[in-house]
Short mmCIF file of C-alpha atoms and ligand atoms in Angstrom, two decimals:
data_model
loop_
_atom_site.label_atom_id
_atom_site.label_comp_id
_atom_site.label_asym_id
_atom_site.label_seq_id
_atom_site.Cartn_x
_atom_site.Cartn_y
_atom_site.Cartn_z
CA MET A 1 -117.46 105.24 49.76
CA ARG A 2 -117.53 101.44 49.85
CA LEU A 3 -121.03 100.37 50.68
CA LEU A 4 -120.31 96.65 50.67
CA GLU A 5 -116.95 95.00 51.21
CA VAL A 6 -116.43 91.26 51.01
CA SER A 7 -112.92 90.33 52.10
CA GLY A 8 -111.45 86.89 51.62
CA ILE A 9 -114.50 84.79 52.42
CA ASP A 10 -114.65 80.99 52.39
CA SER A 11 -118.13 79.46 52.30
CA TYR A 12 -119.26 75.86 52.56
CA TYR A 13 -122.33 73.66 52.25
CA GLY A 14 -121.60 71.05 54.92
CA ASP A 15 -118.18 69.68 54.01
CA SER A 16 -118.21 71.07 50.45
CA HIS A 17 -115.93 74.04 50.16
CA ILE A 18 -117.62 76.34 47.62
CA LEU A 19 -116.12 79.87 47.84
CA PHE A 20 -112.37 80.34 48.14
CA ASP A 21 -110.86 83.53 49.53
CA LEU A 22 -113.41 85.57 47.61
CA SER A 23 -113.24 89.36 47.75
CA LEU A 24 -115.30 92.03 46.08
CA GLU A 25 -116.53 95.50 46.78
CA VAL A 26 -119.45 97.63 45.74
CA ALA A 27 -119.39 101.42 46.05
CA ALA A 28 -122.54 103.43 46.75
CA GLY A 29 -124.39 104.07 43.50
CA GLU A 30 -122.56 101.36 41.55
CA VAL A 31 -124.06 98.46 39.64
CA VAL A 32 -121.69 95.50 39.94
CA CYS A 33 -122.20 92.24 38.04
CA LEU A 34 -121.20 88.83 39.27
CA LEU A 35 -120.74 86.66 36.21
CA GLY A 36 -119.90 83.01 35.71
CA ARG A 37 -121.25 79.73 34.44
CA ASN A 38 -123.72 77.48 36.20
CA GLY A 39 -122.26 76.38 39.52
CA ALA A 40 -119.49 78.99 39.55
CA GLY A 41 -120.60 80.24 42.98
CA LYS A 42 -122.69 83.33 42.19
CA THR A 43 -125.72 82.30 44.25
CA THR A 44 -123.51 81.18 47.12
CA THR A 45 -121.81 84.59 47.11
CA LEU A 46 -125.15 86.40 47.40
CA LYS A 47 -126.31 83.96 50.09
CA SER A 48 -123.08 84.54 52.00
CA ILE A 49 -123.70 88.29 51.94
CA ILE A 50 -127.30 88.05 53.14
CA GLY A 51 -126.32 85.52 55.82
CA LEU A 52 -128.11 82.42 54.48
CA VAL A 53 -124.73 80.71 54.00
CA PRO A 54 -122.54 82.42 56.59
CA PRO A 55 -118.89 82.35 55.53
CA ARG A 56 -116.56 80.32 57.76
CA SER A 57 -113.77 82.82 57.36
CA GLY A 58 -113.22 86.30 55.99
CA GLN A 59 -115.23 89.46 56.59
CA ILE A 60 -118.26 91.13 55.08
CA THR A 61 -119.04 94.73 55.97
CA LEU A 62 -121.84 97.10 55.03
CA ARG A 63 -120.87 100.77 55.43
CA GLY A 64 -117.94 99.51 57.50
CA ARG A 65 -120.16 97.52 59.88
CA SER A 66 -119.42 93.81 60.15
CA LEU A 67 -122.24 91.46 59.17
CA THR A 68 -120.52 88.46 60.75
CA GLY A 69 -122.82 86.42 62.95
CA LEU A 70 -125.98 88.34 62.03
CA ALA A 71 -129.13 86.44 61.01
CA PRO A 72 -130.45 87.11 57.47
CA PHE A 73 -133.40 89.18 58.71
CA ARG A 74 -131.04 91.44 60.66
CA ILE A 75 -128.83 91.89 57.62
CA ALA A 76 -131.93 92.72 55.56
CA ARG A 77 -132.89 95.35 58.14
CA LEU A 78 -129.51 97.01 57.75
CA GLY A 79 -130.59 97.79 54.20
CA ILE A 80 -129.83 94.81 51.95
CA GLY A 81 -132.66 93.61 49.71
CA TYR A 82 -132.28 90.10 48.29
CA VAL A 83 -134.16 88.87 45.22
CA PRO A 84 -133.53 85.11 45.07
CA GLU A 85 -133.55 83.04 41.90
CA GLU A 86 -136.75 81.30 42.92
CA ARG A 87 -139.40 84.01 42.86
CA ARG A 88 -141.03 84.31 46.23
CA ILE A 89 -144.43 85.90 46.01
CA PHE A 90 -147.79 85.24 47.64
CA GLY A 91 -149.79 83.65 44.84
CA ASN A 92 -153.18 84.20 46.48
CA LEU A 93 -152.56 87.91 47.08
CA THR A 94 -152.93 90.54 44.38
CA ILE A 95 -149.96 92.53 43.13
CA ARG A 96 -151.00 95.50 45.23
CA GLU A 97 -151.34 93.32 48.35
CA ASN A 98 -147.96 91.70 47.72
CA LEU A 99 -146.44 95.18 47.69
CA GLU A 100 -148.26 96.36 50.80
CA VAL A 101 -147.19 93.39 52.93
CA ALA A 102 -143.59 93.97 51.91
CA ARG A 103 -143.51 97.63 52.93
CA ARG A 104 -140.79 98.34 55.50
CA THR A 105 -139.15 101.49 56.67
CA TRP A 106 -136.04 100.09 58.25
CA GLY A 107 -132.53 100.49 56.89
CA ASP A 108 -131.50 103.98 55.92
CA GLY A 109 -133.01 103.42 52.46
CA ALA A 110 -131.10 105.51 49.99
CA GLY A 111 -133.26 108.52 49.20
CA GLU A 112 -136.98 108.74 48.69
CA PRO A 113 -138.98 105.85 50.24
CA TRP A 114 -140.67 103.39 47.90
CA THR A 115 -144.45 103.31 47.72
CA ALA A 116 -146.71 101.17 45.54
CA ASP A 117 -147.20 104.19 43.29
CA ARG A 118 -143.51 104.82 42.88
CA VAL A 119 -142.94 101.13 42.15
CA PHE A 120 -145.71 101.24 39.52
CA ASP A 121 -144.00 104.19 37.84
CA LEU A 122 -140.98 101.96 37.39
CA PHE A 123 -143.02 98.88 36.40
CA PRO A 124 -146.05 100.36 34.57
CA HIS A 125 -147.12 96.90 33.48
CA LEU A 126 -147.68 95.92 37.13
CA ARG A 127 -149.94 98.92 37.60
CA THR A 128 -152.33 97.67 34.92
CA LEU A 129 -152.45 94.24 36.64
CA ARG A 130 -152.48 95.52 40.22
CA ASP A 131 -155.66 93.69 41.29
CA ARG A 132 -154.70 90.35 39.77
CA PRO A 133 -153.64 87.48 42.06
CA ALA A 134 -149.89 87.06 41.74
CA GLY A 135 -150.29 83.33 41.14
CA ARG A 136 -151.86 84.13 37.78
CA LEU A 137 -148.95 86.21 36.49
CA SER A 138 -146.47 85.14 33.82
CA GLY A 139 -142.86 84.38 34.75
CA GLY A 140 -141.72 87.84 33.64
CA GLU A 141 -144.47 89.58 35.59
CA GLN A 142 -143.60 87.54 38.68
CA GLN A 143 -139.95 88.53 38.32
CA MET A 144 -140.95 92.20 38.14
CA LEU A 145 -143.17 91.76 41.20
CA THR A 146 -140.38 90.04 43.15
CA ILE A 147 -138.08 92.97 42.48
CA ALA A 148 -140.87 95.47 43.17
CA ARG A 149 -141.72 93.95 46.54
CA THR A 150 -138.07 93.91 47.58
CA LEU A 151 -137.91 97.63 46.78
CA MET A 152 -140.79 98.18 49.24
CA GLY A 153 -138.26 97.32 51.98
CA ASN A 154 -136.30 100.45 50.99
CA PRO A 155 -132.94 98.73 50.58
CA SER A 156 -129.78 100.71 50.05
CA LEU A 157 -128.22 97.68 48.30
CA LEU A 158 -130.17 95.31 46.07
CA LEU A 159 -128.86 91.77 45.45
CA LEU A 160 -130.40 90.21 42.33
CA ASP A 161 -129.89 86.54 41.55
CA GLU A 162 -130.18 85.80 37.82
CA PRO A 163 -133.07 88.11 37.10
CA SER A 164 -133.06 87.06 33.42
CA GLU A 165 -133.49 83.36 34.07
CA GLY A 166 -136.23 81.65 32.11
CA LEU A 167 -137.59 84.86 30.58
CA ALA A 168 -138.58 85.26 26.92
CA PRO A 169 -136.58 87.75 24.80
CA LEU A 170 -139.28 90.44 24.75
CA VAL A 171 -139.74 90.26 28.51
CA LEU A 172 -135.98 90.39 28.96
CA GLU A 173 -135.85 93.61 27.03
CA MET A 174 -138.58 95.12 29.20
CA LEU A 175 -136.82 94.00 32.40
CA ALA A 176 -133.50 95.43 31.18
CA THR A 177 -135.18 98.81 30.62
CA GLN A 178 -136.74 98.68 34.09
CA LEU A 179 -133.46 97.80 35.76
CA ALA A 180 -131.84 100.69 33.90
CA GLY A 181 -134.61 102.89 35.35
CA LEU A 182 -133.85 101.55 38.80
CA ARG A 183 -130.20 102.28 38.32
CA GLY A 184 -131.25 105.82 37.36
CA THR A 185 -132.72 106.26 40.86
CA GLY A 186 -129.19 105.84 42.22
CA LEU A 187 -129.85 102.45 43.82
CA THR A 188 -126.75 100.32 44.36
CA MET A 189 -127.01 96.81 42.89
CA LEU A 190 -125.06 93.56 42.85
CA VAL A 191 -126.43 91.39 40.04
CA ALA A 192 -125.53 87.72 39.53
CA GLU A 193 -126.00 86.68 35.90
CA GLN A 194 -125.01 84.18 33.26
CA ASN A 195 -126.52 86.27 30.50
CA VAL A 196 -123.75 88.74 29.70
CA HIS A 197 -125.78 90.47 27.03
CA PHE A 198 -128.55 91.20 29.53
CA VAL A 199 -126.24 93.10 31.88
CA SER A 200 -123.74 94.58 29.44
CA GLU A 201 -125.54 97.94 29.36
CA LEU A 202 -126.46 97.87 33.04
CA GLY A 203 -123.25 97.19 34.95
CA ASP A 204 -120.38 99.51 35.85
CA ARG A 205 -117.97 96.73 36.84
CA VAL A 206 -117.82 92.95 36.74
CA TYR A 207 -116.35 90.11 38.73
CA VAL A 208 -116.10 86.80 36.91
CA LEU A 209 -116.24 83.68 39.07
CA GLU A 210 -115.16 80.15 38.33
CA LYS A 211 -115.07 77.33 40.86
CA GLY A 212 -115.79 79.70 43.68
CA MET A 213 -112.91 82.06 42.93
CA VAL A 214 -112.70 85.48 41.34
CA ARG A 215 -110.89 84.93 38.01
CA TYR A 216 -111.28 88.37 36.53
CA GLN A 217 -112.38 91.81 37.59
CA GLY A 218 -112.65 95.02 35.63
CA THR A 219 -114.97 97.63 34.24
CA MET A 220 -117.86 96.43 32.10
CA ALA A 221 -116.28 98.15 29.08
CA GLU A 222 -112.97 96.29 29.60
CA PHE A 223 -114.79 93.02 30.09
CA VAL A 224 -116.98 93.39 27.00
CA GLY A 225 -113.85 94.08 24.94
CA ASN A 226 -112.06 91.01 26.31
CA ASP A 227 -113.05 87.99 24.16
CA GLU A 228 -110.50 85.78 25.86
CA VAL A 229 -111.99 86.16 29.34
CA ARG A 230 -115.53 85.76 28.02
CA ARG A 231 -114.57 82.55 26.21
CA ALA A 232 -112.61 81.14 29.14
CA TYR A 233 -115.13 81.69 31.91
CA LEU A 234 -118.53 82.13 30.31
CA ALA A 235 -120.60 80.21 27.82
CA VAL A 236 -120.31 82.93 25.16
P1 ATP B 1 -126.37 78.72 39.25
O1 ATP B 1 -126.46 79.50 38.02
O2 ATP B 1 -126.58 77.26 39.04
O3 ATP B 1 -127.14 79.27 40.42
P2 ATP B 1 -124.07 79.67 40.65
O4 ATP B 1 -122.91 80.28 40.03
O5 ATP B 1 -125.03 80.54 41.33
O6 ATP B 1 -124.83 78.79 39.60
P3 ATP B 1 -123.96 78.22 43.10
O7 ATP B 1 -125.43 77.94 43.12
O8 ATP B 1 -123.42 79.21 44.02
O9 ATP B 1 -123.51 78.58 41.65
O10 ATP B 1 -123.24 76.82 43.31
C1 ATP B 1 -121.84 76.70 43.54
C2 ATP B 1 -121.52 75.27 43.85
O11 ATP B 1 -122.15 74.90 45.07
C3 ATP B 1 -121.99 74.26 42.81
O12 ATP B 1 -120.96 73.31 42.68
C4 ATP B 1 -123.20 73.63 43.44
O13 ATP B 1 -123.33 72.30 43.03
C5 ATP B 1 -122.88 73.70 44.91
N1 ATP B 1 -124.10 73.81 45.73
C6 ATP B 1 -125.09 74.72 45.58
N2 ATP B 1 -126.04 74.58 46.53
C7 ATP B 1 -125.64 73.53 47.30
C8 ATP B 1 -126.20 72.87 48.46
N3 ATP B 1 -127.33 73.28 49.02
N4 ATP B 1 -125.50 71.83 48.96
C9 ATP B 1 -124.33 71.42 48.42
N5 ATP B 1 -123.76 72.00 47.34
C10 ATP B 1 -124.40 73.04 46.77
#
């Protein structure tokens, strides 16, 4: 079944036309990667889906239900979790408190509900730091916490915006393992990334964007084997 369907959307910032007739779909249980260089339109696509940049034309549906005209918080309640590029955590609260304030039971959350304990099983490093104020965490730890607290909303679809950004190689490796673990729970994900290597083991399918348009789509295996596309649309 198609969980998310984006059909021919056009999105703007003021007068700037950013996304052009963009379509993509994500089936339940899939991990789909949105790839492209800086400024290609990845963030704008995620913001269009969550309602922060409502498309001026086209349709977005979740389980067949139109999201058109809904405010971001309503879209989130239908079961979409959004992890923005800028990590939003409460610096003065501990890890455990950050998780507790994010706990929600709306949506139809795919499967078993998330608890702090279940989140700590996925991110064991956060368990060891659970009483530390989030403002004193490293960039990688904050990224893990941002993902962890979004899971506490029990989303059935997780949108991740450049999770790898600014992270050191060792931390990246840890995060890749954790995202693979998350995928193992059956959670559906749409991941925007510039770092192809980071997602090459994680994703089932890819869409490559350039100048707000889909230039290529295929399975991850096809994409990884296609040097031409990687050279044309990505900095690799
Ligand atoms: P990045 O890796 O930089 O986030 P991206 O692929 O996510 O890249 P977007 O952030 O979606 O790209 O940006 C797409 C285009 O929209 C770029 O040309 C960018 O300059 C423009 N843009 C982004 N935010 C705004 C804004 N608030 N107002 C006007 N133009 C914007």
